[in-house]
């Protein structure tokens, strides 16, 4: 019964958050069970473009390391802030949300190649947190019950926490940088004098993922209109 309740609750999570979180958990489980090796997942340009192992462009965003504190920490923040974005500023805009993932993933891959980074899931998490924090500037965040501060400080607090754990902060900085680029192009530049939206979601994504917009000139049939229905005429 507990598993059924958990599954039912998980199905209530928005689609993109549910799919990405499940992919991360399943990938880690497969590595833990030795069905996969991290060497089959990491980003390697030579293997991608010379050996056509194109799955590495995706799998390097799905692996956060073996089961342990670091994994649960990252997956918790991925789930929380991905869901808050999808249910908040991206509500009803699934195609735009997926396009944000694609934009961030492509830019991180290019910059990660220059920095010789092999796994970029933590950078994607930092990007999600950064975009949410800039769109929720007045929200106060309680950080593990130790500190309380405004949301825009959260990405930097996470970077400091990574430093305390002995991790490289280069991945966090990459995610923050890409998140800022997205936020500037999507939320800041279009509102400047002479500015405009430069990140336009492709139409095919909108057709695939978004519900069709209702025609404002559509007049429903009498039987489709709300209110009491009259009985059919007698023959």
Short mmCIF file of C-alpha atoms in Angstrom, two decimals:
data_model
loop_
_atom_site.label_atom_id
_atom_site.label_comp_id
_atom_site.label_asym_id
_atom_site.label_seq_id
_atom_site.Cartn_x
_atom_site.Cartn_y
_atom_site.Cartn_z
CA UNK A 1 0.00 0.00 0.00
CA UNK A 2 2.85 2.40 0.81
CA UNK A 3 4.41 1.80 -2.59
CA UNK A 4 1.05 2.35 -4.30
CA UNK A 5 0.61 5.64 -2.48
CA UNK A 6 4.15 6.70 -3.38
CA UNK A 7 3.58 5.77 -7.03
CA UNK A 8 0.29 7.67 -7.12
CA UNK A 9 1.98 10.73 -5.60
CA UNK A 10 4.83 10.51 -8.12
CA UNK A 11 2.34 10.41 -11.00
CA UNK A 12 1.01 13.77 -9.81
CA UNK A 13 4.41 15.34 -10.49
CA UNK A 14 4.61 17.33 -13.77
CA UNK A 15 5.82 15.34 -16.75
CA UNK A 16 9.28 16.86 -17.35
CA UNK A 17 10.27 16.72 -13.67
CA UNK A 18 8.97 13.17 -13.41
CA UNK A 19 10.83 12.01 -16.53
CA UNK A 20 14.16 13.63 -15.66
CA UNK A 21 14.14 12.53 -12.02
CA UNK A 22 13.19 8.96 -12.95
CA UNK A 23 15.94 8.84 -15.61
CA UNK A 24 18.55 9.98 -13.05
CA UNK A 25 17.42 7.44 -10.45
CA UNK A 26 17.26 4.56 -12.95
CA UNK A 27 20.68 5.39 -14.37
CA UNK A 28 22.24 5.43 -10.90
CA UNK A 29 20.47 2.16 -10.01
CA UNK A 30 21.81 0.54 -13.19
CA UNK A 31 25.36 1.61 -12.28
CA UNK A 32 24.91 0.41 -8.70
CA UNK A 33 23.73 -3.00 -9.97
CA UNK A 34 26.69 -3.07 -12.39
CA UNK A 35 24.41 -3.18 -15.40
CA UNK A 36 26.16 -0.04 -16.63
CA UNK A 37 29.53 1.49 -16.00
CA UNK A 38 30.21 5.23 -15.56
CA UNK A 39 32.73 4.80 -18.38
CA UNK A 40 29.77 4.17 -20.69
CA UNK A 41 28.03 7.38 -19.61
CA UNK A 42 30.55 10.19 -19.35
CA UNK A 43 30.95 12.91 -21.99
CA UNK A 44 33.81 12.13 -24.36
CA UNK A 45 33.86 14.16 -27.62
CA UNK A 46 36.11 11.64 -29.35
CA UNK A 47 33.70 8.77 -28.65
CA UNK A 48 30.68 10.91 -29.52
CA UNK A 49 31.88 12.25 -32.87
CA UNK A 50 34.31 9.52 -33.96
CA UNK A 51 32.62 6.41 -32.58
CA UNK A 52 29.05 7.83 -32.82
CA UNK A 53 28.27 7.09 -29.16
CA UNK A 54 25.76 9.93 -29.18
CA UNK A 55 23.96 8.72 -26.06
CA UNK A 56 26.80 10.25 -24.03
CA UNK A 57 25.40 13.70 -24.86
CA UNK A 58 22.42 12.75 -22.67
CA UNK A 59 23.71 10.23 -20.14
CA UNK A 60 26.35 12.59 -18.74
CA UNK A 61 23.44 14.68 -17.38
CA UNK A 62 21.83 11.65 -15.68
CA UNK A 63 24.60 10.35 -13.42
CA UNK A 64 25.38 12.09 -10.12
CA UNK A 65 27.79 9.50 -8.79
CA UNK A 66 27.26 6.33 -6.72
CA UNK A 67 24.60 6.09 -4.04
CA UNK A 68 25.55 8.27 -1.14
CA UNK A 69 25.03 11.68 0.37
CA UNK A 70 26.10 13.56 -2.76
CA UNK A 71 23.63 11.65 -4.93
CA UNK A 72 20.66 12.18 -2.60
CA UNK A 73 21.58 15.84 -2.11
CA UNK A 74 21.66 16.50 -5.85
CA UNK A 75 18.55 14.48 -6.70
CA UNK A 76 16.60 16.24 -3.95
CA UNK A 77 17.46 19.66 -5.34
CA UNK A 78 16.84 18.55 -8.94
CA UNK A 79 13.38 17.25 -8.02
CA UNK A 80 12.42 20.20 -5.85
CA UNK A 81 13.46 23.09 -8.06
CA UNK A 82 12.65 21.44 -11.37
CA UNK A 83 9.12 20.83 -10.04
CA UNK A 84 8.79 24.36 -8.68
CA UNK A 85 9.76 25.82 -12.05
CA UNK A 86 7.44 23.51 -13.99
CA UNK A 87 4.50 24.20 -11.68
CA UNK A 88 5.32 27.91 -11.41
CA UNK A 89 6.67 30.11 -14.17
CA UNK A 90 6.46 27.30 -16.76
CA UNK A 91 2.95 26.17 -15.85
CA UNK A 92 1.12 25.25 -19.07
CA UNK A 93 4.33 25.85 -21.06
CA UNK A 94 5.88 22.39 -21.25
CA UNK A 95 7.48 23.08 -24.64
CA UNK A 96 9.21 26.20 -23.29
CA UNK A 97 10.46 24.22 -20.30
CA UNK A 98 11.88 21.45 -22.50
CA UNK A 99 13.49 24.09 -24.69
CA UNK A 100 15.17 25.57 -21.60
CA UNK A 101 16.63 22.10 -20.90
CA UNK A 102 17.84 21.83 -24.50
CA UNK A 103 19.35 25.31 -24.53
CA UNK A 104 21.10 24.72 -21.21
CA UNK A 105 22.28 21.25 -22.19
CA UNK A 106 23.80 22.39 -25.49
CA UNK A 107 25.55 25.39 -23.94
CA UNK A 108 26.86 23.33 -21.00
CA UNK A 109 28.17 20.66 -23.37
CA UNK A 110 30.10 23.24 -25.40
CA UNK A 111 31.52 24.95 -22.31
CA UNK A 112 32.10 21.62 -20.56
CA UNK A 113 34.17 20.48 -23.53
CA UNK A 114 36.44 23.50 -23.07
CA UNK A 115 36.75 22.77 -19.34
CA UNK A 116 37.17 18.98 -19.74
CA UNK A 117 34.09 18.21 -17.63
CA UNK A 118 32.75 14.68 -17.92
CA UNK A 119 29.43 14.75 -15.99
CA UNK A 120 27.17 17.79 -16.15
CA UNK A 121 24.12 16.78 -14.09
CA UNK A 122 25.21 18.96 -11.19
CA UNK A 123 25.61 21.92 -13.56
CA UNK A 124 22.05 21.40 -14.83
CA UNK A 125 20.83 21.30 -11.23
CA UNK A 126 22.63 24.58 -10.53
CA UNK A 127 21.01 26.11 -13.60
CA UNK A 128 17.52 25.10 -12.45
CA UNK A 129 18.15 26.52 -8.99
CA UNK A 130 19.55 29.76 -10.44
CA UNK A 131 16.61 30.38 -12.80
CA UNK A 132 14.09 29.64 -10.04
CA UNK A 133 15.92 31.90 -7.58
CA UNK A 134 15.99 34.85 -9.97
CA UNK A 135 12.29 34.45 -10.71
CA UNK A 136 11.44 34.21 -7.00
CA UNK A 137 13.58 37.03 -5.55
CA UNK A 138 11.36 37.68 -2.52
CA UNK A 139 11.09 34.08 -1.37
CA UNK A 140 13.04 33.31 1.81
CA UNK A 141 14.91 29.99 1.78
CA UNK A 142 15.80 27.95 4.84
CA UNK A 143 19.07 26.15 4.10
CA UNK A 144 19.09 22.89 6.09
CA UNK A 145 17.73 24.74 9.10
CA UNK A 146 21.06 26.57 9.48
CA UNK A 147 20.62 29.77 7.51
CA UNK A 148 17.71 31.77 6.13
CA UNK A 149 18.23 34.12 3.20
CA UNK A 150 16.59 35.48 0.06
CA UNK A 151 16.27 33.06 -2.88
CA UNK A 152 18.89 34.75 -5.15
CA UNK A 153 21.62 33.74 -2.67
CA UNK A 154 20.73 30.03 -2.90
CA UNK A 155 22.95 29.09 -5.90
CA UNK A 156 25.96 30.61 -4.15
CA UNK A 157 25.13 28.82 -0.91
CA UNK A 158 25.00 25.53 -2.84
CA UNK A 159 28.37 26.29 -4.41
CA UNK A 160 29.86 26.97 -0.97
CA UNK A 161 28.38 23.72 0.30
CA UNK A 162 30.00 21.83 -2.59
CA UNK A 163 33.31 23.44 -1.68
CA UNK A 164 32.93 22.28 1.93
CA UNK A 165 32.33 18.73 0.68
CA UNK A 166 35.61 18.88 -1.21
CA UNK A 167 34.01 19.00 -4.66
CA UNK A 168 35.14 21.16 -7.54
CA UNK A 169 33.05 24.31 -7.85
CA UNK A 170 33.74 24.55 -11.59
CA UNK A 171 30.60 22.55 -12.38
CA UNK A 172 28.48 24.79 -10.13
CA UNK A 173 29.94 27.91 -11.73
CA UNK A 174 29.13 26.50 -15.16
CA UNK A 175 25.50 25.91 -14.17
CA UNK A 176 25.19 29.38 -12.65
CA UNK A 177 26.72 30.99 -15.75
CA UNK A 178 24.39 29.15 -18.14
CA UNK A 179 21.42 29.87 -15.89
CA UNK A 180 22.29 33.57 -15.92
CA UNK A 181 22.59 33.59 -19.72
CA UNK A 182 19.16 31.98 -20.02
CA UNK A 183 17.63 34.35 -17.46
CA UNK A 184 19.12 37.40 -19.18
CA UNK A 185 17.97 36.36 -22.66
CA UNK A 186 14.50 35.30 -21.52
CA UNK A 187 13.60 37.72 -18.71
CA UNK A 188 15.88 40.76 -18.87
CA UNK A 189 16.79 41.60 -22.46
CA UNK A 190 13.22 41.42 -23.89
CA UNK A 191 12.17 44.10 -21.37
CA UNK A 192 14.96 46.52 -22.29
CA UNK A 193 14.38 49.41 -24.75
CA UNK A 194 14.75 47.86 -28.19
CA UNK A 195 15.01 44.38 -26.74
CA UNK A 196 13.19 41.30 -27.96
CA UNK A 197 12.95 37.60 -27.23
CA UNK A 198 15.85 35.74 -28.77
CA UNK A 199 15.01 32.29 -27.41
CA UNK A 200 12.02 31.15 -29.43
CA UNK A 201 10.70 27.66 -28.75
CA UNK A 202 10.45 25.69 -32.02
CA UNK A 203 6.92 25.20 -33.28
CA UNK A 204 7.23 21.42 -33.44
CA UNK A 205 7.89 21.29 -29.69
CA UNK A 206 4.75 23.32 -29.04
CA UNK A 207 2.73 20.98 -31.28
CA UNK A 208 4.10 17.92 -29.49
CA UNK A 209 3.99 19.07 -25.89
CA UNK A 210 1.52 21.93 -25.42
CA UNK A 211 -2.25 21.68 -25.49
CA UNK A 212 -3.72 23.48 -28.50
CA UNK A 213 -4.90 27.00 -27.74
CA UNK A 214 -8.64 27.52 -27.72
CA UNK A 215 -10.08 29.57 -30.57
CA UNK A 216 -11.61 32.72 -29.01
CA UNK A 217 -14.10 32.92 -31.88
CA UNK A 218 -15.35 29.37 -31.41
CA UNK A 219 -19.06 29.21 -30.61
CA UNK A 220 -19.99 25.90 -28.95
CA UNK A 221 -23.04 23.98 -30.06
CA UNK A 222 -26.16 24.37 -27.90
CA UNK A 223 -25.69 20.91 -26.37
CA UNK A 224 -22.09 21.81 -25.41
CA UNK A 225 -23.04 25.01 -23.62
CA UNK A 226 -23.33 25.03 -19.82
CA UNK A 227 -26.67 25.24 -18.11
CA UNK A 228 -29.84 23.13 -18.09
CA UNK A 229 -30.52 21.18 -21.23
CA UNK A 230 -33.93 21.25 -22.85
CA UNK A 231 -35.57 17.91 -23.63
CA UNK A 232 -35.47 16.88 -27.27
CA UNK A 233 -38.56 17.85 -29.30
CA UNK A 234 -41.39 15.35 -29.44
CA UNK A 235 -41.86 13.56 -32.73
#
